[in-house]
mmCIF file of C-alpha atoms in Angstrom:
data_model
loop_
_atom_site.group_PDB
_atom_site.id
_atom_site.type_symbol
_atom_site.label_atom_id
_atom_site.label_comp_id
_atom_site.label_asym_id
_atom_site.label_seq_id
_atom_site.Cartn_x
_atom_site.Cartn_y
_atom_site.Cartn_z
ATOM 1 C CA UNK A 1 45.374 -25.852 -22.827
ATOM 2 C CA UNK A 2 42.437 -27.712 -21.339
ATOM 3 C CA UNK A 3 42.383 -30.022 -24.333
ATOM 4 C CA UNK A 4 39.788 -32.792 -23.968
ATOM 5 C CA UNK A 5 39.556 -32.417 -20.194
ATOM 6 C CA UNK A 6 36.333 -31.400 -18.450
ATOM 7 C CA UNK A 7 37.131 -29.639 -15.143
ATOM 8 C CA UNK A 8 33.505 -28.760 -14.437
ATOM 9 C CA UNK A 9 32.459 -32.365 -15.079
ATOM 10 C CA UNK A 10 35.126 -33.578 -12.680
ATOM 11 C CA UNK A 11 33.841 -31.214 -9.993
ATOM 12 C CA UNK A 12 30.257 -32.351 -10.524
ATOM 13 C CA UNK A 13 31.295 -35.997 -10.251
ATOM 14 C CA UNK A 14 33.163 -35.286 -7.040
ATOM 15 C CA UNK A 15 30.187 -33.453 -5.545
ATOM 16 C CA UNK A 16 27.863 -36.328 -6.456
ATOM 17 C CA UNK A 17 30.102 -38.781 -4.628
ATOM 18 C CA UNK A 18 29.721 -36.593 -1.534
ATOM 19 C CA UNK A 19 25.935 -36.540 -1.895
ATOM 20 C CA UNK A 20 25.843 -32.848 -2.729
ATOM 21 C CA UNK A 21 23.317 -30.854 -4.731
ATOM 22 C CA UNK A 22 24.995 -29.002 -7.620
ATOM 23 C CA UNK A 23 24.034 -25.588 -8.944
ATOM 24 C CA UNK A 24 25.949 -24.340 -11.983
ATOM 25 C CA UNK A 25 26.909 -20.685 -12.256
ATOM 26 C CA UNK A 26 26.775 -18.815 -15.553
ATOM 27 C CA UNK A 27 27.705 -15.230 -16.387
ATOM 28 C CA UNK A 28 26.613 -13.864 -19.781
ATOM 29 C CA UNK A 29 27.642 -10.219 -19.377
ATOM 30 C CA UNK A 30 30.806 -10.339 -21.498
ATOM 31 C CA UNK A 31 32.198 -12.113 -24.546
ATOM 32 C CA UNK A 32 35.500 -12.682 -26.376
ATOM 33 C CA UNK A 33 36.583 -11.195 -29.689
ATOM 34 C CA UNK A 34 35.452 -14.236 -31.693
ATOM 35 C CA UNK A 35 31.872 -13.624 -30.530
ATOM 36 C CA UNK A 36 32.089 -10.007 -31.624
ATOM 37 C CA UNK A 37 33.467 -11.046 -35.012
ATOM 38 C CA UNK A 38 30.686 -13.581 -35.618
ATOM 39 C CA UNK A 39 27.769 -11.652 -34.090
ATOM 40 C CA UNK A 40 28.499 -7.943 -33.656
ATOM 41 C CA UNK A 41 24.791 -7.341 -33.020
ATOM 42 C CA UNK A 42 25.080 -9.277 -29.749
ATOM 43 C CA UNK A 43 27.331 -6.599 -28.266
ATOM 44 C CA UNK A 44 26.039 -3.721 -26.149
ATOM 45 C CA UNK A 45 26.175 -0.267 -27.734
ATOM 46 C CA UNK A 46 26.575 3.061 -25.936
ATOM 47 C CA UNK A 47 24.545 6.231 -26.511
ATOM 48 C CA UNK A 48 27.006 7.400 -29.170
ATOM 49 C CA UNK A 49 26.533 4.205 -31.162
ATOM 50 C CA UNK A 50 29.863 2.545 -30.296
ATOM 51 C CA UNK A 51 30.196 -1.097 -29.202
ATOM 52 C CA UNK A 52 31.180 -1.291 -25.538
ATOM 53 C CA UNK A 53 34.502 -2.676 -24.390
ATOM 54 C CA UNK A 54 34.604 -4.227 -20.940
ATOM 55 C CA UNK A 55 35.461 -1.706 -18.217
ATOM 56 C CA UNK A 56 38.046 -3.902 -16.477
ATOM 57 C CA UNK A 57 39.006 -6.573 -19.031
ATOM 58 C CA UNK A 58 39.969 -4.667 -22.138
ATOM 59 C CA UNK A 59 40.006 -7.734 -24.400
ATOM 60 C CA UNK A 60 36.351 -8.490 -23.680
ATOM 61 C CA UNK A 61 33.175 -7.002 -25.088
ATOM 62 C CA UNK A 62 30.067 -6.206 -23.021
ATOM 63 C CA UNK A 63 27.004 -8.114 -24.250
ATOM 64 C CA UNK A 64 23.418 -6.928 -24.607
ATOM 65 C CA UNK A 65 21.168 -8.617 -22.036
ATOM 66 C CA UNK A 66 17.880 -7.920 -23.807
ATOM 67 C CA UNK A 67 18.650 -9.260 -27.275
ATOM 68 C CA UNK A 68 19.535 -12.537 -28.995
ATOM 69 C CA UNK A 69 22.750 -13.152 -27.066
ATOM 70 C CA UNK A 70 20.697 -14.019 -23.995
ATOM 71 C CA UNK A 71 17.400 -15.026 -25.549
ATOM 72 C CA UNK A 72 18.958 -17.361 -28.146
ATOM 73 C CA UNK A 73 22.631 -18.154 -27.473
ATOM 74 C CA UNK A 74 22.531 -18.345 -23.671
ATOM 75 C CA UNK A 75 19.300 -20.321 -23.858
ATOM 76 C CA UNK A 76 21.201 -22.976 -25.803
ATOM 77 C CA UNK A 77 24.114 -22.826 -23.350
ATOM 78 C CA UNK A 78 21.718 -23.298 -20.440
ATOM 79 C CA UNK A 79 20.046 -26.283 -22.106
ATOM 80 C CA UNK A 80 23.447 -27.892 -22.763
ATOM 81 C CA UNK A 81 24.630 -27.514 -19.153
ATOM 82 C CA UNK A 82 21.456 -28.970 -17.660
ATOM 83 C CA UNK A 83 21.286 -31.826 -20.181
ATOM 84 C CA UNK A 84 24.957 -32.782 -19.966
ATOM 85 C CA UNK A 85 25.588 -32.455 -16.227
ATOM 86 C CA UNK A 86 22.153 -32.921 -14.676
ATOM 87 C CA UNK A 87 22.582 -29.986 -12.300
ATOM 88 C CA UNK A 88 19.770 -29.001 -9.950
ATOM 89 C CA UNK A 89 19.807 -25.367 -10.963
ATOM 90 C CA UNK A 90 21.443 -22.532 -12.868
ATOM 91 C CA UNK A 91 22.559 -19.543 -10.822
ATOM 92 C CA UNK A 92 23.093 -16.716 -13.290
ATOM 93 C CA UNK A 93 25.310 -13.757 -12.442
ATOM 94 C CA UNK A 94 25.218 -10.396 -14.241
ATOM 95 C CA UNK A 95 22.398 -11.556 -16.450
ATOM 96 C CA UNK A 96 20.347 -8.343 -16.491
ATOM 97 C CA UNK A 97 22.689 -6.040 -18.373
ATOM 98 C CA UNK A 98 25.496 -3.620 -17.650
ATOM 99 C CA UNK A 99 23.808 -0.286 -18.147
ATOM 100 C CA UNK A 100 21.722 1.139 -20.964
ATOM 101 C CA UNK A 101 22.127 -0.510 -24.377
ATOM 102 C CA UNK A 102 21.357 1.191 -27.699
ATOM 103 C CA UNK A 103 21.964 -1.756 -30.021
ATOM 104 C CA UNK A 104 19.591 -2.264 -32.943
ATOM 105 C CA UNK A 105 17.704 -5.019 -31.127
ATOM 106 C CA UNK A 106 16.991 -2.778 -28.128
ATOM 107 C CA UNK A 107 15.996 0.120 -30.378
ATOM 108 C CA UNK A 108 13.652 -1.996 -32.470
ATOM 109 C CA UNK A 109 12.127 -3.950 -29.588
ATOM 110 C CA UNK A 110 11.516 -0.845 -27.513
ATOM 111 C CA UNK A 111 9.933 1.026 -30.406
ATOM 112 C CA UNK A 112 7.693 -1.949 -31.216
ATOM 113 C CA UNK A 113 6.615 -2.204 -27.574
ATOM 114 C CA UNK A 114 6.296 1.470 -26.647
ATOM 115 C CA UNK A 115 6.202 3.406 -29.912
ATOM 116 C CA UNK A 116 9.125 5.670 -29.087
ATOM 117 C CA UNK A 117 12.896 5.918 -29.248
ATOM 118 C CA UNK A 118 15.111 4.784 -26.389
ATOM 119 C CA UNK A 119 15.505 7.492 -23.733
ATOM 120 C CA UNK A 120 18.479 9.798 -23.578
ATOM 121 C CA UNK A 121 17.516 11.109 -20.152
ATOM 122 C CA UNK A 122 17.819 9.466 -16.735
ATOM 123 C CA UNK A 123 14.872 11.458 -15.357
ATOM 124 C CA UNK A 124 12.070 9.021 -14.442
ATOM 125 C CA UNK A 125 9.498 11.765 -15.109
ATOM 126 C CA UNK A 126 10.591 11.792 -18.751
ATOM 127 C CA UNK A 127 8.048 9.562 -20.591
ATOM 128 C CA UNK A 128 10.565 7.546 -22.659
ATOM 129 C CA UNK A 129 12.662 6.869 -19.570
ATOM 130 C CA UNK A 130 9.641 5.846 -17.528
ATOM 131 C CA UNK A 131 8.421 3.498 -20.238
ATOM 132 C CA UNK A 132 11.918 2.068 -20.666
ATOM 133 C CA UNK A 133 12.189 1.228 -16.955
ATOM 134 C CA UNK A 134 8.942 -0.726 -17.104
ATOM 135 C CA UNK A 135 9.703 -2.333 -20.472
ATOM 136 C CA UNK A 136 13.154 -3.471 -19.296
ATOM 137 C CA UNK A 137 11.623 -5.197 -16.290
ATOM 138 C CA UNK A 138 9.096 -7.026 -18.433
ATOM 139 C CA UNK A 139 11.819 -8.060 -20.870
ATOM 140 C CA UNK A 140 13.958 -9.487 -18.069
ATOM 141 C CA UNK A 141 11.044 -11.334 -16.503
ATOM 142 C CA UNK A 142 10.324 -12.758 -19.964
ATOM 143 C CA UNK A 143 13.934 -13.995 -20.101
ATOM 144 C CA UNK A 144 13.640 -15.442 -16.587
ATOM 145 C CA UNK A 145 10.509 -17.388 -17.528
ATOM 146 C CA UNK A 146 12.135 -18.623 -20.743
ATOM 147 C CA UNK A 147 15.239 -20.000 -19.043
ATOM 148 C CA UNK A 148 13.259 -21.500 -16.171
ATOM 149 C CA UNK A 149 10.912 -23.257 -18.603
ATOM 150 C CA UNK A 150 13.753 -24.623 -20.741
ATOM 151 C CA UNK A 151 15.554 -25.946 -17.664
ATOM 152 C CA UNK A 152 12.436 -27.705 -16.410
ATOM 153 C CA UNK A 153 11.807 -29.329 -19.774
ATOM 154 C CA UNK A 154 15.061 -31.222 -19.232
ATOM 155 C CA UNK A 155 14.932 -31.628 -15.452
ATOM 156 C CA UNK A 156 11.567 -30.813 -13.832
ATOM 157 C CA UNK A 157 13.277 -30.645 -10.428
ATOM 158 C CA UNK A 158 15.793 -27.998 -11.533
ATOM 159 C CA UNK A 159 15.216 -24.237 -11.601
ATOM 160 C CA UNK A 160 16.664 -20.977 -12.821
ATOM 161 C CA UNK A 161 17.993 -18.781 -9.989
ATOM 162 C CA UNK A 162 18.982 -15.283 -11.110
ATOM 163 C CA UNK A 163 21.331 -13.103 -9.117
ATOM 164 C CA UNK A 164 18.961 -10.238 -8.378
ATOM 165 C CA UNK A 165 16.681 -8.734 -5.789
ATOM 166 C CA UNK A 166 16.882 -6.754 -2.589
ATOM 167 C CA UNK A 167 15.299 -3.657 -1.108
ATOM 168 C CA UNK A 168 14.056 -0.352 -2.441
ATOM 169 C CA UNK A 169 17.181 0.169 -4.550
ATOM 170 C CA UNK A 170 16.934 -3.134 -6.440
ATOM 171 C CA UNK A 171 15.741 -2.804 -10.023
ATOM 172 C CA UNK A 172 13.391 -5.783 -10.494
ATOM 173 C CA UNK A 173 10.016 -5.885 -8.784
ATOM 174 C CA UNK A 174 10.347 -8.034 -5.682
ATOM 175 C CA UNK A 175 6.624 -8.834 -5.585
ATOM 176 C CA UNK A 176 6.964 -10.527 -8.984
ATOM 177 C CA UNK A 177 10.221 -12.162 -7.928
ATOM 178 C CA UNK A 178 8.478 -13.616 -4.889
ATOM 179 C CA UNK A 179 6.052 -15.404 -7.206
ATOM 180 C CA UNK A 180 8.612 -16.618 -9.754
ATOM 181 C CA UNK A 181 11.552 -17.664 -7.605
ATOM 182 C CA UNK A 182 11.876 -21.037 -5.845
ATOM 183 C CA UNK A 183 14.689 -19.492 -3.805
ATOM 184 C CA UNK A 184 16.922 -16.453 -4.034
ATOM 185 C CA UNK A 185 20.483 -15.474 -3.243
ATOM 186 C CA UNK A 186 21.388 -12.224 -1.509
ATOM 187 C CA UNK A 187 24.748 -11.527 -3.134
ATOM 188 C CA UNK A 188 26.089 -9.116 -0.532
ATOM 189 C CA UNK A 189 29.616 -10.384 -0.153
ATOM 190 C CA UNK A 190 30.704 -8.019 2.593
ATOM 191 C CA UNK A 191 30.534 -4.456 3.761
ATOM 192 C CA UNK A 192 32.667 -1.479 2.870
ATOM 193 C CA UNK A 193 33.112 2.094 3.950
ATOM 194 C CA UNK A 194 30.527 3.054 6.579
ATOM 195 C CA UNK A 195 28.053 0.234 5.902
ATOM 196 C CA UNK A 196 26.529 -0.874 9.201
ATOM 197 C CA UNK A 197 27.103 -4.365 10.576
ATOM 198 C CA UNK A 198 23.325 -4.930 10.533
ATOM 199 C CA UNK A 199 23.078 -4.388 6.759
ATOM 200 C CA UNK A 200 23.284 -8.090 6.017
ATOM 201 C CA UNK A 201 20.315 -8.801 8.273
ATOM 202 C CA UNK A 202 18.428 -6.054 6.438
ATOM 203 C CA UNK A 203 19.063 -8.043 3.243
ATOM 204 C CA UNK A 204 17.473 -11.062 4.872
ATOM 205 C CA UNK A 205 14.407 -9.094 5.942
ATOM 206 C CA UNK A 206 13.960 -7.582 2.463
ATOM 207 C CA UNK A 207 14.149 -10.951 0.726
ATOM 208 C CA UNK A 208 11.802 -12.533 3.280
ATOM 209 C CA UNK A 209 9.283 -9.757 2.635
ATOM 210 C CA UNK A 210 8.922 -11.066 -0.931
ATOM 211 C CA UNK A 211 9.766 -14.756 -0.614
ATOM 212 C CA UNK A 212 7.882 -15.592 2.562
ATOM 213 C CA UNK A 213 9.004 -19.046 3.664
ATOM 214 C CA UNK A 214 10.992 -19.787 0.529
ATOM 215 C CA UNK A 215 14.739 -20.078 1.203
ATOM 216 C CA UNK A 216 17.169 -17.216 0.713
ATOM 217 C CA UNK A 217 20.926 -17.715 0.788
ATOM 218 C CA UNK A 218 23.341 -15.063 2.004
ATOM 219 C CA UNK A 219 26.373 -15.105 -0.309
ATOM 220 C CA UNK A 220 29.434 -13.767 1.499
ATOM 221 C CA UNK A 221 33.045 -13.474 0.402
ATOM 222 C CA UNK A 222 36.166 -14.109 2.426
ATOM 223 C CA UNK A 223 37.895 -11.253 0.576
ATOM 224 C CA UNK A 224 37.738 -7.480 0.982
ATOM 225 C CA UNK A 225 34.813 -5.631 -0.614
ATOM 226 C CA UNK A 226 36.302 -2.132 -0.728
ATOM 227 C CA UNK A 227 36.390 -0.195 -4.046
ATOM 228 C CA UNK A 228 39.899 -1.543 -4.684
ATOM 229 C CA UNK A 229 39.235 -5.239 -4.403
ATOM 230 C CA UNK A 230 41.905 -7.912 -4.401
ATOM 231 C CA UNK A 231 40.076 -11.190 -4.267
ATOM 232 C CA UNK A 232 42.983 -13.107 -2.755
ATOM 233 C CA UNK A 233 42.852 -10.828 0.290
ATOM 234 C CA UNK A 234 41.237 -12.116 3.489
ATOM 235 C CA UNK A 235 38.947 -10.292 5.880
ATOM 236 C CA UNK A 236 39.474 -10.561 9.623
ATOM 237 C CA UNK A 237 37.853 -13.294 11.669
ATOM 238 C CA UNK A 238 35.630 -10.805 13.511
ATOM 239 C CA UNK A 239 34.458 -9.086 10.323
ATOM 240 C CA UNK A 240 33.441 -12.355 8.680
ATOM 241 C CA UNK A 241 31.626 -13.549 11.771
ATOM 242 C CA UNK A 242 29.593 -10.408 12.428
ATOM 243 C CA UNK A 243 28.504 -10.112 8.784
ATOM 244 C CA UNK A 244 27.434 -13.736 8.446
ATOM 245 C CA UNK A 245 25.867 -13.907 11.906
ATOM 246 C CA UNK A 246 23.563 -10.963 11.254
ATOM 247 C CA UNK A 247 22.426 -12.551 7.994
ATOM 248 C CA UNK A 248 21.773 -15.901 9.682
ATOM 249 C CA UNK A 249 19.828 -14.162 12.428
ATOM 250 C CA UNK A 250 17.454 -12.813 9.773
ATOM 251 C CA UNK A 251 16.991 -16.093 7.929
ATOM 252 C CA UNK A 252 19.776 -16.079 5.331
ATOM 253 C CA UNK A 253 21.401 -19.458 4.754
ATOM 254 C CA UNK A 254 25.189 -19.045 4.575
ATOM 255 C CA UNK A 255 26.948 -19.524 1.250
ATOM 256 C CA UNK A 256 30.603 -18.587 1.084
ATOM 257 C CA UNK A 257 32.465 -17.435 -1.986
ATOM 258 C CA UNK A 258 36.195 -17.860 -2.604
ATOM 259 C CA UNK A 259 37.534 -16.651 -5.932
ATOM 260 C CA UNK A 260 40.099 -18.866 -7.686
ATOM 261 C CA UNK A 261 41.297 -22.252 -6.537
ATOM 262 C CA UNK A 262 44.662 -21.134 -5.207
ATOM 263 C CA UNK A 263 45.033 -20.339 -1.497
ATOM 264 C CA UNK A 264 47.540 -17.556 -0.903
ATOM 265 C CA UNK A 265 46.217 -16.868 2.593
ATOM 266 C CA UNK A 266 44.653 -19.674 4.619
ATOM 267 C CA UNK A 267 43.492 -17.650 7.624
ATOM 268 C CA UNK A 268 39.834 -17.708 6.536
ATOM 269 C CA UNK A 269 39.538 -21.491 6.422
ATOM 270 C CA UNK A 270 39.102 -22.116 10.153
ATOM 271 C CA UNK A 271 36.645 -19.217 10.483
ATOM 272 C CA UNK A 272 34.378 -20.394 7.677
ATOM 273 C CA UNK A 273 34.581 -23.998 8.880
ATOM 274 C CA UNK A 274 33.522 -22.909 12.362
ATOM 275 C CA UNK A 275 30.613 -20.830 10.980
ATOM 276 C CA UNK A 276 29.225 -23.742 8.993
ATOM 277 C CA UNK A 277 29.791 -26.238 11.816
ATOM 278 C CA UNK A 278 27.830 -23.993 14.172
ATOM 279 C CA UNK A 279 25.100 -23.433 11.590
ATOM 280 C CA UNK A 280 24.708 -27.164 10.963
ATOM 281 C CA UNK A 281 24.379 -27.842 14.692
ATOM 282 C CA UNK A 282 21.814 -25.083 15.241
ATOM 283 C CA UNK A 283 19.936 -24.903 11.952
ATOM 284 C CA UNK A 284 16.872 -26.663 13.366
ATOM 285 C CA UNK A 285 16.380 -23.719 15.722
ATOM 286 C CA UNK A 286 16.579 -21.152 12.917
ATOM 287 C CA UNK A 287 13.428 -22.100 11.009
ATOM 288 C CA UNK A 288 10.701 -20.342 12.978
ATOM 289 C CA UNK A 289 7.501 -20.202 10.946
ATOM 290 C CA UNK A 290 5.769 -17.307 12.703
ATOM 291 C CA UNK A 291 7.145 -13.787 12.868
ATOM 292 C CA UNK A 292 6.738 -12.044 16.213
ATOM 293 C CA UNK A 293 7.611 -8.547 14.965
ATOM 294 C CA UNK A 294 5.228 -5.815 16.067
ATOM 295 C CA UNK A 295 6.349 -3.205 13.533
ATOM 296 C CA UNK A 296 6.511 -3.328 9.756
ATOM 297 C CA UNK A 297 8.982 -1.018 7.984
ATOM 298 C CA UNK A 298 7.746 -0.555 4.410
ATOM 299 C CA UNK A 299 10.137 -0.303 1.479
ATOM 300 C CA UNK A 300 9.018 0.832 -1.954
ATOM 301 C CA UNK A 301 10.900 0.120 -5.163
ATOM 302 C CA UNK A 302 8.467 2.307 -7.081
ATOM 303 C CA UNK A 303 9.351 5.236 -4.857
ATOM 304 C CA UNK A 304 13.047 4.671 -5.517
ATOM 305 C CA UNK A 305 12.484 4.278 -9.254
ATOM 306 C CA UNK A 306 9.988 6.996 -10.073
ATOM 307 C CA UNK A 307 10.540 9.525 -7.313
ATOM 308 C CA UNK A 308 14.160 8.983 -6.321
ATOM 309 C CA UNK A 309 15.594 8.340 -9.768
ATOM 310 C CA UNK A 310 19.359 8.860 -9.810
ATOM 311 C CA UNK A 311 19.124 10.396 -6.314
ATOM 312 C CA UNK A 312 17.208 7.461 -4.822
ATOM 313 C CA UNK A 313 19.945 6.752 -2.314
ATOM 314 C CA UNK A 314 19.580 10.130 -0.654
ATOM 315 C CA UNK A 315 15.862 10.656 -1.254
ATOM 316 C CA UNK A 316 14.619 7.175 -0.366
ATOM 317 C CA UNK A 317 17.114 4.639 0.980
ATOM 318 C CA UNK A 318 18.665 6.909 3.602
ATOM 319 C CA UNK A 319 15.222 7.359 5.152
ATOM 320 C CA UNK A 320 14.833 3.589 5.373
ATOM 321 C CA UNK A 321 18.307 3.236 6.898
ATOM 322 C CA UNK A 322 17.496 5.880 9.479
ATOM 323 C CA UNK A 323 14.314 4.101 10.509
ATOM 324 C CA UNK A 324 16.186 0.804 10.621
ATOM 325 C CA UNK A 325 18.887 2.198 12.912
ATOM 326 C CA UNK A 326 16.290 3.812 15.186
ATOM 327 C CA UNK A 327 14.313 0.583 15.535
ATOM 328 C CA UNK A 328 17.452 -1.394 16.355
ATOM 329 C CA UNK A 329 18.560 1.108 18.985
ATOM 330 C CA UNK A 330 15.066 1.059 20.507
ATOM 331 C CA UNK A 331 15.150 -2.763 20.590
ATOM 332 C CA UNK A 332 11.824 -2.942 18.760
ATOM 333 C CA UNK A 333 11.181 -6.210 16.859
ATOM 334 C CA UNK A 334 10.320 -5.272 13.305
ATOM 335 C CA UNK A 335 10.022 -6.697 9.813
ATOM 336 C CA UNK A 336 10.594 -5.230 6.367
ATOM 337 C CA UNK A 337 7.396 -5.081 4.301
ATOM 338 C CA UNK A 338 7.183 -4.629 0.542
ATOM 339 C CA UNK A 339 4.651 -1.948 -0.356
ATOM 340 C CA UNK A 340 2.950 -4.225 -2.871
ATOM 341 C CA UNK A 341 2.649 -7.055 -0.361
ATOM 342 C CA UNK A 342 1.138 -5.309 2.649
ATOM 343 C CA UNK A 343 -0.513 -7.528 5.222
ATOM 344 C CA UNK A 344 -3.292 -5.698 7.054
ATOM 345 C CA UNK A 345 -3.127 -7.874 10.181
ATOM 346 C CA UNK A 346 -1.119 -6.948 13.254
ATOM 347 C CA UNK A 347 1.288 -4.586 11.528
ATOM 348 C CA UNK A 348 2.294 -1.257 12.940
ATOM 349 C CA UNK A 349 3.054 0.646 9.777
ATOM 350 C CA UNK A 350 5.673 3.389 9.588
ATOM 351 C CA UNK A 351 6.383 4.595 6.073
ATOM 352 C CA UNK A 352 9.550 6.610 5.343
ATOM 353 C CA UNK A 353 9.719 8.505 2.035
ATOM 354 C CA UNK A 354 6.837 6.718 0.286
ATOM 355 C CA UNK A 355 6.465 8.683 -2.929
ATOM 356 C CA UNK A 356 5.274 6.322 -5.671
ATOM 357 C CA UNK A 357 2.815 3.747 -4.416
ATOM 358 C CA UNK A 358 0.470 1.561 -6.407
ATOM 359 C CA UNK A 359 -2.839 3.295 -7.141
ATOM 360 C CA UNK A 360 -4.624 0.640 -5.086
ATOM 361 C CA UNK A 361 -2.393 1.298 -2.087
ATOM 362 C CA UNK A 362 -2.816 5.055 -2.417
ATOM 363 C CA UNK A 363 -6.590 4.588 -2.508
ATOM 364 C CA UNK A 364 -6.319 2.496 0.656
ATOM 365 C CA UNK A 365 -4.759 5.390 2.549
ATOM 366 C CA UNK A 366 -6.987 8.070 1.014
ATOM 367 C CA UNK A 367 -10.375 6.770 2.180
ATOM 368 C CA UNK A 368 -11.887 9.797 3.946
ATOM 369 C CA UNK A 369 -14.552 7.849 5.816
ATOM 370 C CA UNK A 370 -12.792 4.505 6.297
ATOM 371 C CA UNK A 371 -9.077 5.043 6.916
ATOM 372 C CA UNK A 372 -6.806 1.978 6.951
ATOM 373 C CA UNK A 373 -6.150 0.345 10.277
ATOM 374 C CA UNK A 374 -3.400 -2.185 10.787
ATOM 375 C CA UNK A 375 -3.839 -3.465 14.319
ATOM 376 C CA UNK A 376 -2.424 -0.623 16.418
ATOM 377 C CA UNK A 377 -1.185 1.066 13.291
ATOM 378 C CA UNK A 378 -0.587 4.552 12.142
ATOM 379 C CA UNK A 379 0.839 5.878 8.900
ATOM 380 C CA UNK A 380 3.251 8.755 9.245
ATOM 381 C CA UNK A 381 3.849 11.707 6.895
ATOM 382 C CA UNK A 382 4.592 10.721 3.353
ATOM 383 C CA UNK A 383 3.955 11.956 -0.166
ATOM 384 C CA UNK A 384 2.283 10.090 -2.993
ATOM 385 C CA UNK A 385 2.335 10.151 -6.764
ATOM 386 C CA UNK A 386 -0.276 8.452 -8.922
ATOM 387 C CA UNK A 387 1.702 5.967 -11.052
ATOM 388 C CA UNK A 388 -0.973 5.574 -13.720
ATOM 389 C CA UNK A 389 -0.766 9.233 -14.701
ATOM 390 C CA UNK A 390 2.561 10.123 -12.998
ATOM 391 C CA UNK A 391 1.147 13.446 -11.856
ATOM 392 C CA UNK A 392 3.187 15.980 -9.953
ATOM 393 C CA UNK A 393 3.960 14.989 -6.408
ATOM 394 C CA UNK A 394 1.263 15.892 -3.905
ATOM 395 C CA UNK A 395 2.433 16.342 -0.337
ATOM 396 C CA UNK A 396 0.098 14.748 2.173
ATOM 397 C CA UNK A 397 0.086 14.614 5.947
ATOM 398 C CA UNK A 398 -1.692 11.583 7.339
ATOM 399 C CA UNK A 399 -3.396 11.220 10.701
ATOM 400 C CA UNK A 400 -4.780 7.687 10.715
ATOM 401 C CA UNK A 401 -6.913 6.525 13.652
ATOM 402 C CA UNK A 402 -6.349 9.794 15.529
ATOM 403 C CA UNK A 403 -2.587 9.303 15.862
ATOM 404 C CA UNK A 404 -0.560 12.487 15.690
ATOM 405 C CA UNK A 405 1.874 12.973 12.775
ATOM 406 C CA UNK A 406 5.434 12.165 13.701
ATOM 407 C CA UNK A 407 7.945 14.966 14.154
ATOM 408 C CA UNK A 408 11.289 14.925 12.420
ATOM 409 C CA UNK A 409 14.168 13.980 14.678
ATOM 410 C CA UNK A 410 17.699 12.678 14.638
ATOM 411 C CA UNK A 411 19.170 9.358 15.603
ATOM 412 C CA UNK A 412 22.751 8.242 15.576
ATOM 413 C CA UNK A 413 24.075 7.926 12.012
ATOM 414 C CA UNK A 414 20.859 8.941 10.286
ATOM 415 C CA UNK A 415 17.661 10.946 10.126
ATOM 416 C CA UNK A 416 14.202 9.548 10.594
ATOM 417 C CA UNK A 417 10.669 10.843 10.347
#
């Protein structure tokens, strides 16, 4: 019914007249029946060998992120968008896959890379699973570099911006992301259940730990983010403000998201307008270059991946959340620190549930005659596993620079060590 019209082109033209920068959004995670008919090998396959239907849109098929659909077809789509519309970037949603895929491309590529069949276990101590987790990351970073390079061939000022990243529970290495990304987007559209109001600021700290002074946007939605989402619903004024304000306070640049172009409920408009008006007036005060935090709270994706596994939420992230809550209640200025990007100057280091550090970092803490010292630092009770050999966990109790090991205690809404 669109005929020869070009709605996206019209929007781009309108934005240009307003002097706006335009970033196009793509989403390659699903495809229509005609794609399946022409290229059935582009479709994701489950462990039983069946092509995967979309979980919420039954007429769609789920695509494989690690095969030719992304590496060939979506590469051409990306080139076409940048060449035709001259956009400044491509923000790609759901680009990294929708669960494990057992299509022939994944089977062949994994066997060629690792010499084994795709894993059937979710246990990170199972060799095929461990190798798959690392191989998948490398494959996705290869895709990232491909799309970024193709975009810059057409427009050297444009970049690829994937929807990814975060804290210990995020699946792509943030240290690598910090090197590749010109900017990132924290797609945390709102809170649900018992999520704390400070969780959005935690997102900002985690992204800053990897990006440094590069910009990070905080993508929030005006709709509800409960398990039963209706995207035309509207959150309350207070809920929107507290979520966005905590993100802004930790360096996130506000970016609002409204699904569909029809307004059934206009109550959010004045709230969002007021947020952006305030941000525009005060943005110059929100770009401090030096961090005055006296404490660094380390997060470790490797610990979540290789120690936590499917229980990483309980075994890893809850420890981090407990520390975070305790530090807030104590009014202690602190920063999130990625375990692969530790800065040895003026950091008081408290490490909750650190189970799978880099060998180099483990060696740093194991020096018997020259223990690490981070300003007034001490490292508190954690376990380590050697990632090169993935040996059994070895419980360690640390007493760096004569500081006593911390005792377990309880804070409101969480445990901490």
